[in-house]
Coordinates of C-alpha atoms in Angstrom, one line a residue:
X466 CA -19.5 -4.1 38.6
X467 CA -17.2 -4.7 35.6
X468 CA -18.6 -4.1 31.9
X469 CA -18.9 -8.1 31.9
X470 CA -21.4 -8.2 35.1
X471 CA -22.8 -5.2 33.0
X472 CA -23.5 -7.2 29.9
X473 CA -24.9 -10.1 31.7
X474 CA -27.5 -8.2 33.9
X475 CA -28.2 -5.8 31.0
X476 CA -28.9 -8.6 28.1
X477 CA -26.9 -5.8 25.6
X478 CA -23.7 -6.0 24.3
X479 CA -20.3 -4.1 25.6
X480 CA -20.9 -2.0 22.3
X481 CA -24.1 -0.9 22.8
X482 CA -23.2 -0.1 26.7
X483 CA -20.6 1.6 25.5
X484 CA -22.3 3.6 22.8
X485 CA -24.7 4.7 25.8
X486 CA -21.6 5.6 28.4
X487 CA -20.3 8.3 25.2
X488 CA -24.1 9.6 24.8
X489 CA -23.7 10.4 28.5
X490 CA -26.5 8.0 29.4
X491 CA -24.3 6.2 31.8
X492 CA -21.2 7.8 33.5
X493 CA -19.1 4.8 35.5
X494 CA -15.9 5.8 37.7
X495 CA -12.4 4.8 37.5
X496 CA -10.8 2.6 39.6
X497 CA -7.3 2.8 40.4
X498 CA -6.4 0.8 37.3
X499 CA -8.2 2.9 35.4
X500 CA -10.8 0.2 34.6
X501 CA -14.1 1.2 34.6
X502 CA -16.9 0.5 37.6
X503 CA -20.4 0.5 36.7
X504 CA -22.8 1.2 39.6
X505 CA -26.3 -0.3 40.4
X506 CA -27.9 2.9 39.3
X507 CA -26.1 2.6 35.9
X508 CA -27.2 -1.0 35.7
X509 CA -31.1 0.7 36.3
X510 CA -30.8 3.0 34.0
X511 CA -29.5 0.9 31.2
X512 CA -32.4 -1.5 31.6
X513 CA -35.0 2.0 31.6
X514 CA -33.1 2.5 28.4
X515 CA -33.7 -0.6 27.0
X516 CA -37.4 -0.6 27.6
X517 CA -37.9 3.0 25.7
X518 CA -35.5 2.2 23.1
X519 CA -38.0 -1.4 22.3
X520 CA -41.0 1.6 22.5
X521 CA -39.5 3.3 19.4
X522 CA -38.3 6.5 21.2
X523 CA -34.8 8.0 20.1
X524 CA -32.1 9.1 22.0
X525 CA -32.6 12.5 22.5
X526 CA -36.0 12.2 24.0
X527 CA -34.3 9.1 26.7
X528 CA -31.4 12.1 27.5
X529 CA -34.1 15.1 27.9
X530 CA -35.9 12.2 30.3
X531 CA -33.0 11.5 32.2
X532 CA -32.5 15.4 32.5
X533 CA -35.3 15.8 33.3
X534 CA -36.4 18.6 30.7
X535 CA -39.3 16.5 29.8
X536 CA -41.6 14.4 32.0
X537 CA -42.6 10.6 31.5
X538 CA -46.4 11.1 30.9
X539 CA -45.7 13.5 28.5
X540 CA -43.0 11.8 26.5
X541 CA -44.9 8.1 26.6
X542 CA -48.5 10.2 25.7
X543 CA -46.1 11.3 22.7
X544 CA -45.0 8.7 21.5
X545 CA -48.4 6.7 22.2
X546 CA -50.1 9.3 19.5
X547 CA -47.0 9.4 17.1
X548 CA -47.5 4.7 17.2
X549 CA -51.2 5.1 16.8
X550 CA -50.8 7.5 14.0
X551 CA -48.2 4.6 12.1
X552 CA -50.8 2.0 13.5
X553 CA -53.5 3.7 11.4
X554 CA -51.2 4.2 7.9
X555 CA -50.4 0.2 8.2
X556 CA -53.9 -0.7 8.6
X557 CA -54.9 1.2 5.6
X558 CA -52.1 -0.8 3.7
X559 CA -53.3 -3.9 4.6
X560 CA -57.1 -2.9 3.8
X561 CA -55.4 -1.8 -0.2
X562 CA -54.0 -5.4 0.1
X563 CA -57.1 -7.1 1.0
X564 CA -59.0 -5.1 -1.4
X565 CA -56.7 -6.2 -4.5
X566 CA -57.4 -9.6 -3.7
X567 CA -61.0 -9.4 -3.5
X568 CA -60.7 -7.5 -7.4
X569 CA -59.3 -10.9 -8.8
X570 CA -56.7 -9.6 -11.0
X571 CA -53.9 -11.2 -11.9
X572 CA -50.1 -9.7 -12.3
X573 CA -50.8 -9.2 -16.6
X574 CA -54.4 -7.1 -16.0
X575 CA -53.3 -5.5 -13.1
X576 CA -53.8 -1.5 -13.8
X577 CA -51.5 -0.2 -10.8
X578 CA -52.3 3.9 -11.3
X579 CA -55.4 3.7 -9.2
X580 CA -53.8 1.8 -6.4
X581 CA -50.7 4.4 -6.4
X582 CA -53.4 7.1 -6.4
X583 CA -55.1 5.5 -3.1
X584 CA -51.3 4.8 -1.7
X585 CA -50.6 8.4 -1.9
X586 CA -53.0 10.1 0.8
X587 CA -50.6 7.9 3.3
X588 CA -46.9 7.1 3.6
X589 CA -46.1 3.9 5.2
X590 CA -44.3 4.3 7.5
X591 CA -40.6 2.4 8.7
X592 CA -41.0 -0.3 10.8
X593 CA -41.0 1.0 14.4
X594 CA -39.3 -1.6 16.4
X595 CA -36.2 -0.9 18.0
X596 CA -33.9 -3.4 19.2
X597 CA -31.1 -1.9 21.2
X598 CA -28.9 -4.7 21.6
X599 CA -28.6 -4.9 17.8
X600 CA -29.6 -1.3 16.3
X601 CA -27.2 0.6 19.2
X602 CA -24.5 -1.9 19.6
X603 CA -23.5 -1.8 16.0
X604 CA -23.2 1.9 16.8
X605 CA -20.3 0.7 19.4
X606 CA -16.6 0.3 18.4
X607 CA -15.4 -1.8 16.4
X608 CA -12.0 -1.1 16.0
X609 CA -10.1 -4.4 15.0
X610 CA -12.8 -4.7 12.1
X611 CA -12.5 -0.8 10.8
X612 CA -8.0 -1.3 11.1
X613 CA -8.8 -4.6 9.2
X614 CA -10.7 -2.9 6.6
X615 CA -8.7 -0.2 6.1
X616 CA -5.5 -2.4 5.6
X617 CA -7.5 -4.2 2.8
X618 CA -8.0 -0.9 1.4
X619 CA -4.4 -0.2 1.5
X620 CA -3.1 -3.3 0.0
X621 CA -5.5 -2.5 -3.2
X622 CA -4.0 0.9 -3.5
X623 CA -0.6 -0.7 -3.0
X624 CA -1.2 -3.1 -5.7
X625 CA -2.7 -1.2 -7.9
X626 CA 0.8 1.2 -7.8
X627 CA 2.7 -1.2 -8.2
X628 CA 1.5 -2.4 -11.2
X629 CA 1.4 0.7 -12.9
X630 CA 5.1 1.1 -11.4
X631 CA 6.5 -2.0 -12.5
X632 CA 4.6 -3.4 -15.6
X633 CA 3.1 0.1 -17.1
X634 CA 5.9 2.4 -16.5
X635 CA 8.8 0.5 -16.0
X636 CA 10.1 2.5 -13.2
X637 CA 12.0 1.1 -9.9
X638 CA 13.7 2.9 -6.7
X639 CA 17.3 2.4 -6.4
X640 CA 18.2 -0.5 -4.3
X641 CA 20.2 1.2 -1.9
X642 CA 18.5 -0.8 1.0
X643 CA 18.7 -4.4 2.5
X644 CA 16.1 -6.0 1.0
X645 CA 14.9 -3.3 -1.4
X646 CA 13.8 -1.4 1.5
X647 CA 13.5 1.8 -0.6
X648 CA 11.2 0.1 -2.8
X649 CA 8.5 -0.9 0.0
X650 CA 8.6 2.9 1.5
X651 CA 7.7 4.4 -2.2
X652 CA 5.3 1.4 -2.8
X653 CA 4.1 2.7 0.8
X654 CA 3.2 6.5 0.0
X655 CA 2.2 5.8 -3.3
X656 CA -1.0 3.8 -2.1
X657 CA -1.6 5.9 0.3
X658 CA -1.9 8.9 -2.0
X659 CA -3.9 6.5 -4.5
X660 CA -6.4 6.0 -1.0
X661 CA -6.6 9.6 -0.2
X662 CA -8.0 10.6 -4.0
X663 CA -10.1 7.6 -4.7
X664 CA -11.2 6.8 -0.8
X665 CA -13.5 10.3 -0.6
X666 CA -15.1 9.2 -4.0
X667 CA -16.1 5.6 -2.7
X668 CA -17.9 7.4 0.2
X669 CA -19.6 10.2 -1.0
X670 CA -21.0 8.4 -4.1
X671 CA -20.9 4.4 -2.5
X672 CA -20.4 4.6 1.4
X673 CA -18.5 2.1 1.1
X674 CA -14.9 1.4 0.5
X675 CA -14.1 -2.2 -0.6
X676 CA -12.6 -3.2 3.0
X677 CA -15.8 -1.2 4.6
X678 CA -18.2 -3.4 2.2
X679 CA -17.0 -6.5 2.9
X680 CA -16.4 -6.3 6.8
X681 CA -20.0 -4.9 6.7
X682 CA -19.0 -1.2 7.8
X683 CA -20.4 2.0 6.8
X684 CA -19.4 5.3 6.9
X685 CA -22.8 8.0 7.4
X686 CA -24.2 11.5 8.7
X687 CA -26.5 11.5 11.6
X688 CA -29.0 11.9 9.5
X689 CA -28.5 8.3 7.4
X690 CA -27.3 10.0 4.2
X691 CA -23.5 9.3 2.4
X692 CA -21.0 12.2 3.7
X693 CA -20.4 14.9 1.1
X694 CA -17.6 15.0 -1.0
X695 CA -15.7 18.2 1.9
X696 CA -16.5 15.9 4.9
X697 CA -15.2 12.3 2.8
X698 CA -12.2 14.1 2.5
X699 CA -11.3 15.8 5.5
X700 CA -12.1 12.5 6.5
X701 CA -9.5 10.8 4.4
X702 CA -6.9 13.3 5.4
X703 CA -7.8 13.0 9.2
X704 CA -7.1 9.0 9.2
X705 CA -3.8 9.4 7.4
X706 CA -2.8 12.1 9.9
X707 CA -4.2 12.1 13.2
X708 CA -4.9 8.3 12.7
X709 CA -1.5 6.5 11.0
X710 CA 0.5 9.2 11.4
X711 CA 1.1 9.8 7.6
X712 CA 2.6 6.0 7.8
X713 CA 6.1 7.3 9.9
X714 CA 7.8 4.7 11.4
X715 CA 7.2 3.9 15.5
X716 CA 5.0 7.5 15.2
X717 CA 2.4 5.0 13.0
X718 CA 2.1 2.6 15.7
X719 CA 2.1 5.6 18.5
X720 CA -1.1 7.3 16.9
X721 CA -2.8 3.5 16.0
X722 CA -2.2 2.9 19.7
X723 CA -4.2 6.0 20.7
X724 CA -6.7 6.1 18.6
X725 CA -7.2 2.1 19.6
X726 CA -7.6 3.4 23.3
X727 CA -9.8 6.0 22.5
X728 CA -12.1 4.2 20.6
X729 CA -12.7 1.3 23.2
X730 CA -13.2 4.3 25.9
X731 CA -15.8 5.9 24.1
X732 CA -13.9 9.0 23.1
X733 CA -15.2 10.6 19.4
X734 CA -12.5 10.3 17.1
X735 CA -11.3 13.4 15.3
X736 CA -12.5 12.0 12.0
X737 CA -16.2 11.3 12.7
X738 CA -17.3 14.5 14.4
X739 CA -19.9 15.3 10.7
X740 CA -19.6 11.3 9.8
X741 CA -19.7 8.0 11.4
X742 CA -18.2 4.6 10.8
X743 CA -21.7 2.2 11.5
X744 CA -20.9 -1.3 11.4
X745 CA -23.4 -4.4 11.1
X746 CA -23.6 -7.8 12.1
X747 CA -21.7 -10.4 9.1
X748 CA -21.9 -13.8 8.5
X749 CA -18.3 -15.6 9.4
X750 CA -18.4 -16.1 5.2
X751 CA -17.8 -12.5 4.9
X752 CA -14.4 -13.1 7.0
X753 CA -13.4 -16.4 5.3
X754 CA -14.0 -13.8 1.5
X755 CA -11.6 -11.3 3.8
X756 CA -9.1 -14.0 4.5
X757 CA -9.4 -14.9 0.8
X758 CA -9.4 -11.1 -0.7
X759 CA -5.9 -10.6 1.2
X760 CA -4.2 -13.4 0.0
X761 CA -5.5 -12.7 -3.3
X762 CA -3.6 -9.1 -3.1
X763 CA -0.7 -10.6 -1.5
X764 CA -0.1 -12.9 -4.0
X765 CA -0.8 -11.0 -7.0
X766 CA 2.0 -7.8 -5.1
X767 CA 4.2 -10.8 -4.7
X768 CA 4.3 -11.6 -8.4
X769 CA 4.4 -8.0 -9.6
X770 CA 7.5 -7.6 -7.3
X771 CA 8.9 -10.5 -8.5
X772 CA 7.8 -10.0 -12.1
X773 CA 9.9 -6.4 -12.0
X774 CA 13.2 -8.5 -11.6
X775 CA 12.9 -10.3 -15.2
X776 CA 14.4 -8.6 -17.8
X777 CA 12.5 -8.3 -21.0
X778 CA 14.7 -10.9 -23.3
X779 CA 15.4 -13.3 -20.3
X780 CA 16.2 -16.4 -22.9
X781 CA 19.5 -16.1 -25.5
X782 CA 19.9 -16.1 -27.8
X783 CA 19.6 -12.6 -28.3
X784 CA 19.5 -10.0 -31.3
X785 CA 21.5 -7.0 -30.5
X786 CA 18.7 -4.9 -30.2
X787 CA 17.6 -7.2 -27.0
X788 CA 20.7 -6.7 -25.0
X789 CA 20.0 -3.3 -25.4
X790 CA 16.8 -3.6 -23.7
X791 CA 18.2 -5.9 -21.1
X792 CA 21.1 -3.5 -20.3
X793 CA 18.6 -0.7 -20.1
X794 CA 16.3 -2.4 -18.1
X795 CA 19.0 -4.0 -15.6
X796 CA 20.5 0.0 -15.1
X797 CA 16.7 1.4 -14.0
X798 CA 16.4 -1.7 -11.5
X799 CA 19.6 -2.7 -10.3
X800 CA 21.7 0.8 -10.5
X801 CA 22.6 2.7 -7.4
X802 CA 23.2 5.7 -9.3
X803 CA 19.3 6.3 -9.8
X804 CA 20.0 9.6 -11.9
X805 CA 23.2 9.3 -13.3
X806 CA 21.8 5.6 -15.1
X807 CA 23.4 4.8 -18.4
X808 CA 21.6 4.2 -21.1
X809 CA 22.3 2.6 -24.4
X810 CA 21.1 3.3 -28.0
X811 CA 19.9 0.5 -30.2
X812 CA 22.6 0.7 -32.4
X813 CA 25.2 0.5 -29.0
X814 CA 25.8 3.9 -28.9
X815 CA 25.2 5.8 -26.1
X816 CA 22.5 7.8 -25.5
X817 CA 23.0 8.5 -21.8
X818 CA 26.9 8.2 -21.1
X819 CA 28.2 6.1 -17.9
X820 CA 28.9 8.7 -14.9
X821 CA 32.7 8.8 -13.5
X822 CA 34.0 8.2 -10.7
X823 CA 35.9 11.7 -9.5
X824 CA 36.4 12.7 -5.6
X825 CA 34.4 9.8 -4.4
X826 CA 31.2 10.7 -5.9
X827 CA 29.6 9.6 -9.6
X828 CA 29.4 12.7 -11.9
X829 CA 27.1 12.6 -15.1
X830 CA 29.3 14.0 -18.1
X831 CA 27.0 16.0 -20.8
X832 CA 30.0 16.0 -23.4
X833 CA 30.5 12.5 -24.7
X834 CA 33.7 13.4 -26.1
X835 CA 34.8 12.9 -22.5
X836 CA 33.5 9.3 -21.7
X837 CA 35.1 6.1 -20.3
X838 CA 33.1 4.0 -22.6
X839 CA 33.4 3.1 -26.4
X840 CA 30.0 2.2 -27.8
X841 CA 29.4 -1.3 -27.8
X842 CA 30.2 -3.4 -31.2
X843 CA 28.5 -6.3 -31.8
X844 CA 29.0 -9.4 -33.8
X845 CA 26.5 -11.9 -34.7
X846 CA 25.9 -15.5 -36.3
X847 CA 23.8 -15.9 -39.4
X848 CA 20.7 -15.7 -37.9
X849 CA 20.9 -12.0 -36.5
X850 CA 21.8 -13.1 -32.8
X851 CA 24.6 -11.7 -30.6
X852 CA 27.8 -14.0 -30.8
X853 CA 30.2 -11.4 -29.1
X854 CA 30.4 -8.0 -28.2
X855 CA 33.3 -5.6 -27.9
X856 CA 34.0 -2.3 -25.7
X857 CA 36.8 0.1 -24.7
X858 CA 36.8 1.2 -21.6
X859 CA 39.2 4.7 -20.9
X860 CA 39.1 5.8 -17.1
X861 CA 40.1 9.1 -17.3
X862 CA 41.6 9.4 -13.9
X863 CA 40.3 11.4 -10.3
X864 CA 42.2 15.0 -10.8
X865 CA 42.0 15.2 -7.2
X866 CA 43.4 11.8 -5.2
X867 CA 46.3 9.8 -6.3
X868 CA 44.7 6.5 -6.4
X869 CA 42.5 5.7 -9.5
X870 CA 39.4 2.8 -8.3
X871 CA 39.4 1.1 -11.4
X872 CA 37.3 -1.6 -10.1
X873 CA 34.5 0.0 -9.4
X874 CA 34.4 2.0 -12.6
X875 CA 34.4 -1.0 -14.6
X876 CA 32.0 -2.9 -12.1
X877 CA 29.0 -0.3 -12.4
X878 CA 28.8 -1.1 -16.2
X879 CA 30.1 -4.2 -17.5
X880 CA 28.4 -5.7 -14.7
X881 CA 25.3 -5.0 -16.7
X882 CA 26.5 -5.8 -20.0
X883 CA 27.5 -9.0 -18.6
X884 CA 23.8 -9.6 -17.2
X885 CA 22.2 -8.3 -20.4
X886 CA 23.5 -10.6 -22.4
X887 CA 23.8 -13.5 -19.5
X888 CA 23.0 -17.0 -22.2
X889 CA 22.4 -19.2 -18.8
X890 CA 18.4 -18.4 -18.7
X891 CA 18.7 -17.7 -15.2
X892 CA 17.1 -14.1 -15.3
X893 CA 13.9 -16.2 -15.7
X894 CA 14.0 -16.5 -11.6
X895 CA 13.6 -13.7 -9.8
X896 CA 14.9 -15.1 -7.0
X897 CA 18.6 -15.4 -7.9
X898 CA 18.8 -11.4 -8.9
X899 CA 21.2 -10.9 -5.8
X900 CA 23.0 -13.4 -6.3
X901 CA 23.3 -13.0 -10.3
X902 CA 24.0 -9.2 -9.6
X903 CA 26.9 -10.2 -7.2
X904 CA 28.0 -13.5 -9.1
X905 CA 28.8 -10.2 -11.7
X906 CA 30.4 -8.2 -9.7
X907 CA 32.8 -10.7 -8.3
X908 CA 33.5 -11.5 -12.0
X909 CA 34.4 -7.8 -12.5
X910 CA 36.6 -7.7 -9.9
X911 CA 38.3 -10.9 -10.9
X912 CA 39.0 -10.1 -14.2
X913 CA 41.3 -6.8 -12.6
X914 CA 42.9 -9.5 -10.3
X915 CA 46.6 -9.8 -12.7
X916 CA 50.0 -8.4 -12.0
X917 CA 50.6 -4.7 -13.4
X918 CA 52.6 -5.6 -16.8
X919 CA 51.8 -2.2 -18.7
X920 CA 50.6 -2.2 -22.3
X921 CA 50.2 -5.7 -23.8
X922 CA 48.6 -7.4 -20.3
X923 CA 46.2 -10.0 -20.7
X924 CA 42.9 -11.7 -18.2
X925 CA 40.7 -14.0 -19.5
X926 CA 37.6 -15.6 -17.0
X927 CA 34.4 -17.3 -17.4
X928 CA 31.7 -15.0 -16.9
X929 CA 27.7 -16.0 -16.3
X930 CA 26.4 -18.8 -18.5
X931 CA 29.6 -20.0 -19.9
X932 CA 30.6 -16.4 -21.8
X933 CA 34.4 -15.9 -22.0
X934 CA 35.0 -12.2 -21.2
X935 CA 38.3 -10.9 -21.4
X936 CA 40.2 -7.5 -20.7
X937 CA 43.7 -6.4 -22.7
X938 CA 45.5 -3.4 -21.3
X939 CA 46.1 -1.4 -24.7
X940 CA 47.6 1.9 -23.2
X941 CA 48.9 2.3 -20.2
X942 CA 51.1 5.6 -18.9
X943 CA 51.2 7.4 -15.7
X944 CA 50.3 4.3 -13.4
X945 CA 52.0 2.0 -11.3
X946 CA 50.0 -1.3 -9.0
X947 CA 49.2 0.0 -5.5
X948 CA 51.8 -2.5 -3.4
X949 CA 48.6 -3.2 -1.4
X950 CA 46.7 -4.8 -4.4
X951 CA 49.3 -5.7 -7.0
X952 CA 46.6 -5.8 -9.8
X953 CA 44.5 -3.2 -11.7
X954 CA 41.7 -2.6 -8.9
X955 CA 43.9 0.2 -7.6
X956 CA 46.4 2.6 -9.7
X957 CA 48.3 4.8 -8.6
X958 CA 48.7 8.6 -10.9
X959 CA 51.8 9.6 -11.5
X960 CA 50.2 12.7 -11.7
X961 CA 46.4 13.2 -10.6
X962 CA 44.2 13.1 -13.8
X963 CA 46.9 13.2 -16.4
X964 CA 47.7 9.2 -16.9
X965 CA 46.1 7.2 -19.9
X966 CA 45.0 3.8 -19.3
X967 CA 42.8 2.0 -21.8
X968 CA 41.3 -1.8 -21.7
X969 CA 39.8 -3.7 -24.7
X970 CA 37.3 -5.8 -23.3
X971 CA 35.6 -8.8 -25.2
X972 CA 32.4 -10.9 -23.8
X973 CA 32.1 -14.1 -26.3
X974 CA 29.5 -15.9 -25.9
X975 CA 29.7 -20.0 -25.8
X976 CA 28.2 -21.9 -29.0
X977 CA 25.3 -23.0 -29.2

């Protein structure tokens, strides 16, 4: 018969049947779909199992029956003795009950230390009813509640990372994939490092996790206590390995595939073999407060996430000292050069350099005297805020190809200046940050697009929010237009390295 017949004749659930198949109480075959096919004797001994369970006895005393190490008489004579023995410890209670209120005292005058003395001779006892449709099948797998847990538990840790990522530290990956995918990988790792050092804590001192709590799972040793602080984290470490294979894509979804299979058939998991994962019944309120706790986290990672794409000084205008920690800000989030990041000074020096651009790859310069970039001059109004702001810009020249990419030399930092000191108020939305970062770069690349005149060469173009920026060629020797561009994006060197080429570059911003 299938497990459905099974629960049907049996009147216990499919957990609690299968809870008794991996005791080895039951032991169905295979059929040639590999489903299982419980037999008439499995269906009798499941209903003898049920009776001795509802007469208190444990487990091990039903298996030495079955295996006949033990015989009925002697186990039920037992038993008989060990229920007469709680039958007369609860019938002394109840005579201490009746015989407090015969006294007449009320809860002010009552004097309790006699009565604690008299409780003393006798322990009460634990109720001794057992009912295994309830008691064993919450022993049974549950494994859609335990993933759903621990995904709640992982979206805290996620959170709280990100948080201390983004608004406490101020630190962001590199954008070097489609839609920040760098970003979710480190968010990723770092939560579950977070879960590996706080989970064990949470059990050995709760024995609970959050997700556990509120999906009504816990996590105990055979013997009903919290696991110790060695088995909580070999635990920990077992999940993240043998269970989500340390979160690798496809291999993840390979191992929560096994272990799902396992489960259902009754298999022990590697991570429970010194504590188990109990689970009991909850109210569908505790699912609606699930429901509710995950949107809760997914909206609150949504706006820390978004929050990380809003510079600090989003509204002009701006002091000097605010660009700054714009253009600082927009390097660390927007910057595909992660280490080589430029960084300016309050006072528009810099303190970190722009790299070059030599051989294909960004190089970080330690001697200053060697830059592209002039520090940044700024002029202001009365009132202290930025009204302009001036910079030369030197490319040195690759020493190894004859083609100098001035473009994208000039792109990977006036970009940001550009952005920094954007008056438009659009760096308020977070949403537009693609399309503000390219709006820039396009603007960069337009301001290059004007026929190779030497020294004296003028472009002027409307940059974001309304700012003028323009670029004069003030030295010029040792290049010539590539035919294939005919403007600045692409020089070519007389001689590899040894050409000087200089721009004066001007953002002006519109008045207010």
């Amino acid at each position: 018969m299938t497990i459905k017949e099974l629960e049907k004749r049996s009147g216990l659930p499919r957990t609690a049947i299968r809870f008794y198949e991996q005791q080895g109480l039951i032991t169905p075959e295979r059929r040639e779909n590999n489903y299982r096919d419980y037999s008439e004797e499995d269906a009798r001994t499941l209903e003898k199992v049920k009776l001795l369970r509802q007469l208190s006895l444990d487990l091990e005393a039903i298996r030495d029956l079955k295996e006949g190490n033990l015989s009925l008489a002697q186990v039920m004579e037992r038993q008989a003795e060990v229920l007469e023995g709680d039958r007369a410890d609860l019938g002394r209670y109840a005579q201490v009950c009746r015989e407090l209120s015969q006294a007449q005292a009320d809860y002010d005058s009552l004097e309790p230390g006699p009565w604690l003395e008299e409780l003393s001779q006798t322990q009460l006892p634990p109720t001794r009813r057992v009912d295994p449709a309830q008691e064993d099948g919450l022993r049974g797998p549950h494994p859609w509640r335990r993933y759903l847990a621990r995904f709640l538990d992982q979206s805290l840790m996620i959170l709280v990372c990100q948080v201390i990522q983004f608004q406490v530290l101020h630190w962001y990956a590199p954008p070097i994939l489609p839609k920040d995918g760098l970003q979710s990988v480190v968010s990723v790792v770092l939560g579950s490092l977070l879960l590996a050092l706080v989970e064990p804590i949470l059990l050995c001192t709760w024995g609970y996790t959050p997700g556990k709590w509120l999906l009504g799972l816990q996590v105990r040793q055979p013997d009903g206590r919290k696991p110790t602080w060695d088995q909580a984290t070999q635990r920990t470490l077992l999940v993240l390995w043998r269970g989500q294979g340390l979160h690798i894509p496809l291999y993840e979804a390979w191992r929560t595939w096994l272990c799902y299979v396992d489960y259902t058939d009754g298999k022990p998991l590697p991570w429970e073999k010194e504590a188990q994962c109990t689970a009991r019944s909850i109210h569908w309120g505790r699912w609606a407060a699930f429901v509710g706790c995950w949107l809760a986290l997914a909206t609150l990672s949504e706006c820390s996430t978004r929050d990380s794409y809003v510079p600090p000084y989003p509204d002009a205008p701006l002091t000097p000292a605010q660009v700054v920690e714009n253009f600082n800000f927009y390097e660390r989030r927007y910057s595909c050069l992660d280490d080589h990041s430029s960084v300016l000074a309050p006072d528009g020096s810099w303190e970190v350099i722009p790299a070059v651009y030599q051989n294909k790859e960004w190089k970080q310069l330690s001697d200053e005297s060697f830059g592209e970039w002039s520090a940044v001059a700024f002029e202001t109004d009365p009132d202290g805020t930025v009204a302009a702001m001036q910079v030369d810009f030197s490319p040195k020249g690759d020493p190894y190809r004859d083609v100098l990419d001035v473009e994208t030399v000039l792109n990977e930092t006036l970009s940001q200046l550009m952005l920094a000191v954007d008056p438009s108020g659009e760096a308020r939305n977070p949403y537009q940050f693609l399309e503000r970062q390219f709006d820039a770069h396009l603007d960069c690349g337009r301001l290059v697009e004007m026929p190779f005149q030497g020294a004296g060469a003028v472009n002027q173009i409307e940059g974001p929010g309304g700012m003028t920026v323009t670029l004069e060629v003030t030295q010029c020797e040792g290049y010539q237009a590539d035919p294939g561009f005919k403007n600045y994006s692409w020089l070519l060197q007389e001689e590899p390295g040894a050409g000087t080429l200089s721009f004066h570059i001007t953002l002006t911003l519109p008045e207010t």
